[in-house]
JSON list of C-alpha atoms in Angstrom, two decimals:
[
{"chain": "A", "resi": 1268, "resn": "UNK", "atom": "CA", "xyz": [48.09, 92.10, 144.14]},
{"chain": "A", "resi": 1269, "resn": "UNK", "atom": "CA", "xyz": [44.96, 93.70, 143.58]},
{"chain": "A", "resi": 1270, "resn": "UNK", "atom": "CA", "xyz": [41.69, 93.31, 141.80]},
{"chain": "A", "resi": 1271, "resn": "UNK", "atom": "CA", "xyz": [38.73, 96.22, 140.68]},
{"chain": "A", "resi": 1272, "resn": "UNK", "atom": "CA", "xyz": [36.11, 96.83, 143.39]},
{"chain": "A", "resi": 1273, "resn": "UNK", "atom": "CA", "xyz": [33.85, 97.57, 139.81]},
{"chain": "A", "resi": 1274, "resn": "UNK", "atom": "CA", "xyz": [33.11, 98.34, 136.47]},
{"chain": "A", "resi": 1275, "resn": "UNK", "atom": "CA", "xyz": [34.05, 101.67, 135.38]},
{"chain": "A", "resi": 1276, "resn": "UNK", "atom": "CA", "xyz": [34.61, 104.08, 132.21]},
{"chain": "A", "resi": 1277, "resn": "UNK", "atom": "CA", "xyz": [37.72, 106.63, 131.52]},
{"chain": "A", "resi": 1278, "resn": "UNK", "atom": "CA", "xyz": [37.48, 108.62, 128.04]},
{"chain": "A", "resi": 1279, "resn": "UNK", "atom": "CA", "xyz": [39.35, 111.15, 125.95]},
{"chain": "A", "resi": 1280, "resn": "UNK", "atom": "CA", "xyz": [40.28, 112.50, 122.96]},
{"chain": "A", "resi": 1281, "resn": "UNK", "atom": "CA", "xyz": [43.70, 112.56, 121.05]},
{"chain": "A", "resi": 1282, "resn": "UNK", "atom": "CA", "xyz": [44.27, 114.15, 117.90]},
{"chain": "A", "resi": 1283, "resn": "UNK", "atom": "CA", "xyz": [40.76, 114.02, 117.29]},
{"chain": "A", "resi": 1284, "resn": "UNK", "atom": "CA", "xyz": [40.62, 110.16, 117.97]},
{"chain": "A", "resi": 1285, "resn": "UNK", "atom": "CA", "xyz": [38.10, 109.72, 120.67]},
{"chain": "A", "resi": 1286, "resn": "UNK", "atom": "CA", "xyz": [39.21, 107.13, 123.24]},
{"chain": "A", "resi": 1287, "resn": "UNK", "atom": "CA", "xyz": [37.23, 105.35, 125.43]},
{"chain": "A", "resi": 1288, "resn": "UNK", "atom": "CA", "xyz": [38.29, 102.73, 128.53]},
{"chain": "A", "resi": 1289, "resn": "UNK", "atom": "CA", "xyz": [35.53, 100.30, 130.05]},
{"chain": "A", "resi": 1290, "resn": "UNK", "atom": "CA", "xyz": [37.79, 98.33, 132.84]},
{"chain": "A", "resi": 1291, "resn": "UNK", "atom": "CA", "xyz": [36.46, 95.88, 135.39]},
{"chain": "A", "resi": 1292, "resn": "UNK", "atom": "CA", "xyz": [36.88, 92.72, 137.37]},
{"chain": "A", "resi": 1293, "resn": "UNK", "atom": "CA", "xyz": [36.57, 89.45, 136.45]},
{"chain": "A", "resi": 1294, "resn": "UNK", "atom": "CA", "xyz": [37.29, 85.60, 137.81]},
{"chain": "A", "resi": 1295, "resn": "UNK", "atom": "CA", "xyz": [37.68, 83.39, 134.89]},
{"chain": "A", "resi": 1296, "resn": "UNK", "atom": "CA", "xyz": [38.45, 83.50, 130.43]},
{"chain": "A", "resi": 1297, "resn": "UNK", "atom": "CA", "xyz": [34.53, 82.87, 130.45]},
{"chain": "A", "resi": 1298, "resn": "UNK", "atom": "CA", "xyz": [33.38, 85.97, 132.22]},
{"chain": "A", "resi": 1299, "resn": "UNK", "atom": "CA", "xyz": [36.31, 88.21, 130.62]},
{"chain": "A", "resi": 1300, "resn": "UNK", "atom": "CA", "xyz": [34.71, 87.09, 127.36]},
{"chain": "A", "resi": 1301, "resn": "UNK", "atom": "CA", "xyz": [31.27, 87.77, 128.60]},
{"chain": "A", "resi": 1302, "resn": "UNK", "atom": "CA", "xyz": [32.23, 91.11, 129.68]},
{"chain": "A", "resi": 1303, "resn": "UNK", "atom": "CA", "xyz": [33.94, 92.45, 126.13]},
{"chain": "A", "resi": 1304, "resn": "UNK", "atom": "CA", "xyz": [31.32, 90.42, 124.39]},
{"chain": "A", "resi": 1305, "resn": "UNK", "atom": "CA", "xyz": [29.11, 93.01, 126.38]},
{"chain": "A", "resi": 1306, "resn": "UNK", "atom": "CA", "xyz": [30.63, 96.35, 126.06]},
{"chain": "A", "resi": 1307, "resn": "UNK", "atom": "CA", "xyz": [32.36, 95.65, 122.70]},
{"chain": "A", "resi": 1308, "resn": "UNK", "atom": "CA", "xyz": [31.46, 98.65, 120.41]},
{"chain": "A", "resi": 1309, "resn": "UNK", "atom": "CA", "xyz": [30.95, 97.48, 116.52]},
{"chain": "A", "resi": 1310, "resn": "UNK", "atom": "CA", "xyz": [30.22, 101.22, 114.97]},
{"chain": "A", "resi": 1311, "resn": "UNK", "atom": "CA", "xyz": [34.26, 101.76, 116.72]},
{"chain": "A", "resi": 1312, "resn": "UNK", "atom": "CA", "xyz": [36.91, 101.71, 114.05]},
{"chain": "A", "resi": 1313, "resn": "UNK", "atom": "CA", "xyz": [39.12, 99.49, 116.78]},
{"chain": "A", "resi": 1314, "resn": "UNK", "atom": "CA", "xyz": [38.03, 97.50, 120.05]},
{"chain": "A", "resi": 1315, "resn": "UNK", "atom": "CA", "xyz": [41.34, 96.77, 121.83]},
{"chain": "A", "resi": 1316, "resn": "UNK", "atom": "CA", "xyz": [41.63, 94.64, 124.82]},
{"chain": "A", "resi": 1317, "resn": "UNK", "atom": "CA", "xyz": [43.39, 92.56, 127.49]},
{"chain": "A", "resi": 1318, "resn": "UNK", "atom": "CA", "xyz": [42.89, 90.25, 130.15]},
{"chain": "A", "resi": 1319, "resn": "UNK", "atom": "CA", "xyz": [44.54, 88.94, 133.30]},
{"chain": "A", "resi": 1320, "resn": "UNK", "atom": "CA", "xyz": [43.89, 86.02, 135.44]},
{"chain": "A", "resi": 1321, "resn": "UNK", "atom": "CA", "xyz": [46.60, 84.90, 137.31]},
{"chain": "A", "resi": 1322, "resn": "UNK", "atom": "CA", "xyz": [49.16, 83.38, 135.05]},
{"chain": "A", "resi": 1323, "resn": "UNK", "atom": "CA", "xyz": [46.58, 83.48, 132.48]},
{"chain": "A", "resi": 1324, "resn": "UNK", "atom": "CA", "xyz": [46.43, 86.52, 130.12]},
{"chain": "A", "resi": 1325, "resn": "UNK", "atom": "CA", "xyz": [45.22, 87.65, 126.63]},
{"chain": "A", "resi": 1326, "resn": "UNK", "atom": "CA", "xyz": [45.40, 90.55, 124.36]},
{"chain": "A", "resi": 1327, "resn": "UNK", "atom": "CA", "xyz": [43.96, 92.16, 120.91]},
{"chain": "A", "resi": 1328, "resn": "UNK", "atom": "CA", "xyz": [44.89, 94.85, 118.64]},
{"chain": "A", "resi": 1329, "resn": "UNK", "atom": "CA", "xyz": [42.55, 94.51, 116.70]},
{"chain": "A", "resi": 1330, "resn": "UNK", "atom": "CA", "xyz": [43.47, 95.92, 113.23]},
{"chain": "A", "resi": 1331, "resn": "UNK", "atom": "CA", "xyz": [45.80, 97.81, 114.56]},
{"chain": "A", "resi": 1332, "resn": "UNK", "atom": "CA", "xyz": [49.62, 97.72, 114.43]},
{"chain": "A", "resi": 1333, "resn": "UNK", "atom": "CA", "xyz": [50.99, 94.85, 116.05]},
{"chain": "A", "resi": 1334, "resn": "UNK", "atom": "CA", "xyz": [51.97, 95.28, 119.56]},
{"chain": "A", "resi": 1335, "resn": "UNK", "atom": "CA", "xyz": [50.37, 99.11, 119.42]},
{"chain": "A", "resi": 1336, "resn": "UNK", "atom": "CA", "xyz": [47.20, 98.59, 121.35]},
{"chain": "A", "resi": 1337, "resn": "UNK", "atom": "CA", "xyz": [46.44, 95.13, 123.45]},
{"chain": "A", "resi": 1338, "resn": "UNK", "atom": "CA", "xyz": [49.81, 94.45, 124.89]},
{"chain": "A", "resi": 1339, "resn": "UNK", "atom": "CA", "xyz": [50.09, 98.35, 126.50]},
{"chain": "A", "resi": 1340, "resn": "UNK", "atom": "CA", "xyz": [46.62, 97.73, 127.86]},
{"chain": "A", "resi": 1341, "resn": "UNK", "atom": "CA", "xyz": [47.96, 94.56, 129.53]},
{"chain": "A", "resi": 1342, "resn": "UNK", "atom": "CA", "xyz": [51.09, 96.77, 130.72]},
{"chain": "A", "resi": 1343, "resn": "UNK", "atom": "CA", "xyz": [48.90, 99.38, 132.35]},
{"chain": "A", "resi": 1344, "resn": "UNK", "atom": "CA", "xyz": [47.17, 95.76, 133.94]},
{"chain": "A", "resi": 1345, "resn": "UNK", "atom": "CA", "xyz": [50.23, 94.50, 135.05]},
{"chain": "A", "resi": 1346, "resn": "UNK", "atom": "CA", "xyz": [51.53, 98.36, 136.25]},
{"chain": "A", "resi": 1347, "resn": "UNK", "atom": "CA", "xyz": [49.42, 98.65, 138.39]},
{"chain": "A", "resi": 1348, "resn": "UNK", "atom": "CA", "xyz": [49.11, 95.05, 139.87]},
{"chain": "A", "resi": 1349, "resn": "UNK", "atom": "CA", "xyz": [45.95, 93.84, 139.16]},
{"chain": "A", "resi": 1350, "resn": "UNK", "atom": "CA", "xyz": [44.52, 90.64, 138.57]},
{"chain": "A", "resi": 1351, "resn": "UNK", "atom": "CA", "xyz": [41.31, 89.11, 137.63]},
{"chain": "A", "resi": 1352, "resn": "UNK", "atom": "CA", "xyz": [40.88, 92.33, 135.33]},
{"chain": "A", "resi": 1353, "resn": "UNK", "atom": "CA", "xyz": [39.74, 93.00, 131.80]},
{"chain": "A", "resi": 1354, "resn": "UNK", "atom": "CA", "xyz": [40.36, 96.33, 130.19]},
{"chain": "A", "resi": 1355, "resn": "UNK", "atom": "CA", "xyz": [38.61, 97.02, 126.43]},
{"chain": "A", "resi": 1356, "resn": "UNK", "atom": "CA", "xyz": [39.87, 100.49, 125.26]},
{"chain": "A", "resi": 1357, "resn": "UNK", "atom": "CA", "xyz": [37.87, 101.26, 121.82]},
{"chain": "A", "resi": 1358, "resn": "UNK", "atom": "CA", "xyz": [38.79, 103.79, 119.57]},
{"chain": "A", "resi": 1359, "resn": "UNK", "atom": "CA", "xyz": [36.86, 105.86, 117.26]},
{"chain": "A", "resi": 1360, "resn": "UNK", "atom": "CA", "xyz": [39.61, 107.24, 114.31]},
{"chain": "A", "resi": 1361, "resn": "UNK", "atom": "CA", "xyz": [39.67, 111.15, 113.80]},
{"chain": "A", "resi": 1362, "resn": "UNK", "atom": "CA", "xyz": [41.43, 111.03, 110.81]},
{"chain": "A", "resi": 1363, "resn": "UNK", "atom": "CA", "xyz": [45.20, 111.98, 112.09]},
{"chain": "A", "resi": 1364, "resn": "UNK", "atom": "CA", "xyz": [47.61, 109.21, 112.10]},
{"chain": "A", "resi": 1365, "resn": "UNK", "atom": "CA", "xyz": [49.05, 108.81, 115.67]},
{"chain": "A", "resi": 1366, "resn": "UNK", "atom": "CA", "xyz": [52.12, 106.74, 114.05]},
{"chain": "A", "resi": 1367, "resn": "UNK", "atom": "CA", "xyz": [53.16, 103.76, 116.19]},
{"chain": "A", "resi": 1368, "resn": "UNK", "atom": "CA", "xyz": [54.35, 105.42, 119.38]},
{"chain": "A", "resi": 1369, "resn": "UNK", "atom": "CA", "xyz": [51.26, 107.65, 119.52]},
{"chain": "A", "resi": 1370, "resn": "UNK", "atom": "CA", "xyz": [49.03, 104.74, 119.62]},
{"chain": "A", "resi": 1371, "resn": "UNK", "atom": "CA", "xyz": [51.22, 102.71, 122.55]},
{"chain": "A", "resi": 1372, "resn": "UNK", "atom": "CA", "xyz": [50.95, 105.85, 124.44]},
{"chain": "A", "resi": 1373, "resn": "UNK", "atom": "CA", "xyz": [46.91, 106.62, 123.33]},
{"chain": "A", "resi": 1374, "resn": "UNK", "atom": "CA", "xyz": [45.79, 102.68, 124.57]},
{"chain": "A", "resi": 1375, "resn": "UNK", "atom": "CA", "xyz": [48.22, 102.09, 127.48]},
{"chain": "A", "resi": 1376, "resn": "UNK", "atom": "CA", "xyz": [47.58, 105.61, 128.72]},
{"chain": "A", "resi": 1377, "resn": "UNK", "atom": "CA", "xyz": [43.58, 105.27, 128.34]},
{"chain": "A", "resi": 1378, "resn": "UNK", "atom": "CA", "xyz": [43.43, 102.01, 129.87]},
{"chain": "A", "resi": 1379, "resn": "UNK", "atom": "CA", "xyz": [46.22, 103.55, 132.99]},
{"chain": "A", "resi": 1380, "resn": "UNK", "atom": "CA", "xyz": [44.10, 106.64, 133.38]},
{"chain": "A", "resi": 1381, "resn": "UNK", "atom": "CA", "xyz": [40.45, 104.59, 134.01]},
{"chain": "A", "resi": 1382, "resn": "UNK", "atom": "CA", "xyz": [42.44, 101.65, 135.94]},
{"chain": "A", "resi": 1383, "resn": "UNK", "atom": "CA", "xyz": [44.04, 104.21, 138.10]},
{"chain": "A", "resi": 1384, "resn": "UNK", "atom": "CA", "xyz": [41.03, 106.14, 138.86]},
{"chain": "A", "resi": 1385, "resn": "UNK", "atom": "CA", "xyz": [39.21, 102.89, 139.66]},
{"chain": "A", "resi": 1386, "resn": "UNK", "atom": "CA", "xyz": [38.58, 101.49, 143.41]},
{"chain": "A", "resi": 1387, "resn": "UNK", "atom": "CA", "xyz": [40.58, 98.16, 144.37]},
{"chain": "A", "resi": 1388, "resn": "UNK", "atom": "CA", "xyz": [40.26, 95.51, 146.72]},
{"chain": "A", "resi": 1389, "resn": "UNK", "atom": "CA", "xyz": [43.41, 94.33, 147.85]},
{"chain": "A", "resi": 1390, "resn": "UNK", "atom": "CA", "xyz": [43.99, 90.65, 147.58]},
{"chain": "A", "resi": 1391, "resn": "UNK", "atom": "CA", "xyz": [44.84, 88.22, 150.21]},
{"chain": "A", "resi": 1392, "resn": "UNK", "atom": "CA", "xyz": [46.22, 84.65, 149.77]},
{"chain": "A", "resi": 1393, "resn": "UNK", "atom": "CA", "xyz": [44.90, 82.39, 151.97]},
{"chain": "A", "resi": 1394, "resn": "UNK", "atom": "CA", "xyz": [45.03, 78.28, 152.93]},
{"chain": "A", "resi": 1395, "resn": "UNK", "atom": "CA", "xyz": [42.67, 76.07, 154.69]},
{"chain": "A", "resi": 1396, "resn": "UNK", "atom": "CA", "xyz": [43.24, 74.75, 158.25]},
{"chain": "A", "resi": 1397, "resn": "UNK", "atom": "CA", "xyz": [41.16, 71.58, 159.23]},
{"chain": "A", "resi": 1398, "resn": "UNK", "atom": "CA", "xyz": [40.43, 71.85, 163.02]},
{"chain": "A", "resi": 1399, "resn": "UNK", "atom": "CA", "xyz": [39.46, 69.06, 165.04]},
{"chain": "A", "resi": 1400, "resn": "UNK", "atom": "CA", "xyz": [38.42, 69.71, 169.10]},
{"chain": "A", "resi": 1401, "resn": "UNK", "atom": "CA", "xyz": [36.80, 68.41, 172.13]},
{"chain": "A", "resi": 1402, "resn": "UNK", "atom": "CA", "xyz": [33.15, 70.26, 172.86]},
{"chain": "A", "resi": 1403, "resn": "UNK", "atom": "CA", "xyz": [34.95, 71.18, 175.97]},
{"chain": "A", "resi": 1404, "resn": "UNK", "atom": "CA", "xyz": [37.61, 73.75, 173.95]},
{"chain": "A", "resi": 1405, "resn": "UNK", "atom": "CA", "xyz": [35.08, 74.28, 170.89]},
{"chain": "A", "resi": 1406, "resn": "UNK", "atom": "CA", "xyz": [33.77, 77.84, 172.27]},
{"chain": "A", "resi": 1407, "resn": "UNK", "atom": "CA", "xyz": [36.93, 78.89, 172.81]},
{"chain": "A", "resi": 1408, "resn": "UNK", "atom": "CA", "xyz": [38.47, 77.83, 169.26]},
{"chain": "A", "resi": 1409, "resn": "UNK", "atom": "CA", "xyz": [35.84, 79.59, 167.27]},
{"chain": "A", "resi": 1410, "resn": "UNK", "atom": "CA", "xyz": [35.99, 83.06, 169.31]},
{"chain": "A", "resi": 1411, "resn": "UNK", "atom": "CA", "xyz": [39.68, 83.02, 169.28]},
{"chain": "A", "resi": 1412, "resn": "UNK", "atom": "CA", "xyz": [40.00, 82.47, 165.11]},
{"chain": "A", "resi": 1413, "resn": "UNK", "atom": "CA", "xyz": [37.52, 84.49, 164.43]},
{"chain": "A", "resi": 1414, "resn": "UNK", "atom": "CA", "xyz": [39.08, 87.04, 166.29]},
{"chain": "A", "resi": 1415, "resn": "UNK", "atom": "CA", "xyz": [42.02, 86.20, 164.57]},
{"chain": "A", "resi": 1416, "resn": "UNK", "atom": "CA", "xyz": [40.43, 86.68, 161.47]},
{"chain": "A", "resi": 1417, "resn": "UNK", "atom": "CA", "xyz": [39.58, 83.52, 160.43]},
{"chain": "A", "resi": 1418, "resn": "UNK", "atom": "CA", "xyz": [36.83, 82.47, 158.66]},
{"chain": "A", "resi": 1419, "resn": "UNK", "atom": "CA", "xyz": [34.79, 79.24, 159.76]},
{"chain": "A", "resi": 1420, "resn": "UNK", "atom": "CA", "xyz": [33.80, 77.38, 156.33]},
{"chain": "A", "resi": 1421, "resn": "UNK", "atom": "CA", "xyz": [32.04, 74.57, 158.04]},
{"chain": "A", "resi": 1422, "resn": "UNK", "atom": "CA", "xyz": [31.44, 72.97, 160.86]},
{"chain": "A", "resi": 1423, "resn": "UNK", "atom": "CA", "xyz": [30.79, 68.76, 161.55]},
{"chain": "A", "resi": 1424, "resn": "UNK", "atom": "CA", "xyz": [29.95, 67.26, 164.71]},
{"chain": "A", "resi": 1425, "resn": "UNK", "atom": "CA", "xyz": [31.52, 64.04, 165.32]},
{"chain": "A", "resi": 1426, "resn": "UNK", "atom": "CA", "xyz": [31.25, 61.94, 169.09]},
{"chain": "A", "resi": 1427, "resn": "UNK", "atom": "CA", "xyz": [33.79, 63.92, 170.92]},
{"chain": "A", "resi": 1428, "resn": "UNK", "atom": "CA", "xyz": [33.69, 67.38, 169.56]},
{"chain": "A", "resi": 1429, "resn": "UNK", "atom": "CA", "xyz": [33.48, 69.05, 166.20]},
{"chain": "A", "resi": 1430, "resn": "UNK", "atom": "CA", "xyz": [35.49, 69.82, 162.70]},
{"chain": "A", "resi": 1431, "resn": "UNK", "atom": "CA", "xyz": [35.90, 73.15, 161.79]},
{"chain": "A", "resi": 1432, "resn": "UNK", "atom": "CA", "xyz": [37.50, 74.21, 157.75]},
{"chain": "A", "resi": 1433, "resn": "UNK", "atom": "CA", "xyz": [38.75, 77.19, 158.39]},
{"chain": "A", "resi": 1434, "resn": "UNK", "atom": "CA", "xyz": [40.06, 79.69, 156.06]},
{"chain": "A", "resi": 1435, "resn": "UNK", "atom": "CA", "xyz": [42.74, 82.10, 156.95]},
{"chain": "A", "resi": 1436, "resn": "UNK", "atom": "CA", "xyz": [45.29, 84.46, 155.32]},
{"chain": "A", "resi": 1437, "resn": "UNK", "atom": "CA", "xyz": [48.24, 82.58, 154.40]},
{"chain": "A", "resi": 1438, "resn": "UNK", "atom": "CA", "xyz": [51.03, 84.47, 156.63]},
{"chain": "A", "resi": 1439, "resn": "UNK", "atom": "CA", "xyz": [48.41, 84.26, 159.59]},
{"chain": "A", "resi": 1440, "resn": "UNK", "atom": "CA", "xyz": [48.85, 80.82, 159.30]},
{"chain": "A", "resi": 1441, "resn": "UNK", "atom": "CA", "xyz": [51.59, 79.67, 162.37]},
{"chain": "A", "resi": 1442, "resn": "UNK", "atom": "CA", "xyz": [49.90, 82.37, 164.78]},
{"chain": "A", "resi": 1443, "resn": "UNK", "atom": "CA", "xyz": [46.45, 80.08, 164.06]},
{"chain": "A", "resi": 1444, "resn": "UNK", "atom": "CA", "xyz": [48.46, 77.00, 164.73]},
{"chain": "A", "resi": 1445, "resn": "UNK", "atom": "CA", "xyz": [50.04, 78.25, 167.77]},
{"chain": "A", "resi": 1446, "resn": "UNK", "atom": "CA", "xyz": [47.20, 79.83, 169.15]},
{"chain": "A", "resi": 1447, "resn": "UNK", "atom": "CA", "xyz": [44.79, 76.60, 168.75]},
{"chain": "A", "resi": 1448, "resn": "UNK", "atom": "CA", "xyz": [47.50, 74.35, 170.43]},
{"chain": "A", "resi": 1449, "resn": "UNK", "atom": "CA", "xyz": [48.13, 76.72, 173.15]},
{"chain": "A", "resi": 1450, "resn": "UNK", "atom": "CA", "xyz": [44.24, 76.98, 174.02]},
{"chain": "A", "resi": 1451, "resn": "UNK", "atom": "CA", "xyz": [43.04, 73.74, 174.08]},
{"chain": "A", "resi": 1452, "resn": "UNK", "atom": "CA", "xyz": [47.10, 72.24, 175.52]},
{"chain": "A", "resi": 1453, "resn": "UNK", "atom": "CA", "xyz": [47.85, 70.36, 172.26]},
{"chain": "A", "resi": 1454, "resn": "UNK", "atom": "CA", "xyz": [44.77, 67.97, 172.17]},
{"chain": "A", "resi": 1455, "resn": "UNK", "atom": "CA", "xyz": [43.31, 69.95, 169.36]},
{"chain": "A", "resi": 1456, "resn": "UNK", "atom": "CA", "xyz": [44.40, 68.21, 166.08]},
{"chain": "A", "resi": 1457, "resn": "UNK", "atom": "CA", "xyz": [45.02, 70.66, 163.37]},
{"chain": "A", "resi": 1458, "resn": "UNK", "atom": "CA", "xyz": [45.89, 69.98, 159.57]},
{"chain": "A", "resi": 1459, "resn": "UNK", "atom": "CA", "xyz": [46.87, 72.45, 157.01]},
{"chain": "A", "resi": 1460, "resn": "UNK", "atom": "CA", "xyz": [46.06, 71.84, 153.02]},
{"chain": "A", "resi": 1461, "resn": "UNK", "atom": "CA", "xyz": [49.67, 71.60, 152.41]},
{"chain": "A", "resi": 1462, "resn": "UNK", "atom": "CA", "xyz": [50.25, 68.50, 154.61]}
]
């Protein structure tokens, strides 16, 4: 899965119906609302949209057809494997009928042609490992997941050593294990969020 690096435009004209795509990232219903409450056109004849946020999705046709305009914006979404996106494809009429094909083709290919143009950031499922260690392997434990890749969340002293939360990419997550128990010989006590 992926999600937009940024906000960007894509525009053209079909049958002298001007078409324009504003497509960018977002991380929750709120700020996908926010962000077509913001670029939402009201001189347009039609402001078509769709969402995705996980399992979470909307769409609008907004006066149009049914099923002509939101839900081939949400294909050219789901084409392309994105998440956490928001497309709004408006549409200023030209006075030529595109018939009910035309328009499937007009919004899902606007919204395709500015998604695919678009940078993404690829998106990487991770868990959190709970550390526990002696001071005398703590050093060692913090070079050897960052250099892993690990990020260190936080870190709490207690009388014989420290805490660390550490998150890491999910299939990462036995080669963190191993590597922790082999470095400080199985006294470190680790925990996954799972367990």
């Amino acid at each position: 899965m992926f999600t937009l690096k940024n906000t960007a435009t894509f525009s053209q004209d079909i049958k002298k119906s001007r078409f324009l795509a504003i497509c960018g990232p977002v991380a929750s219903e709120q700020a996908a609302k926010g962000f077509l409450a913001e670029h939402l056109d009201p001189s347009a004849t039609h402001n078509c949209w769709a969402w995705r946020i996980g399992q979470a999705y909307r769409f609008n046709d907004d006066g149009e057809p049914s099923g002509t305009a939101g839900k081939p914006i949400l294909q050219a979404i789901d084409g392309q494997s994105l998440d956490g996106t928001v497309a709004l494809v408006i549409r200023w009429f030209g006075g030529i009928l595109l018939g009910s094909g035309g328009l499937m083709r007009a919004y899902g290919g606007t919204a395709a042609s500015c998604l695919r143009a678009m940078e993404k950031i690829e998106l990487i499922k991770t868990l959190r490992i709970t550390v526990t260690c002696d001071f005398a392997d703590l050093a060692l434990v913090k070079a050897r997941l960052t250099g892993l890749g690990a990020m260190i969340d936080s870190e709490t002293f207690i009388d014989t050593g420290a805490t660390l939360a550490v998150d890491v990419a999910a299939d990462l997550r036995d080669a963190i294990i191993r590597t922790v128990t082999d470095i400080t010989r199985g006294r470190a006590v680790i925990m996954t969020e799972d367990e």
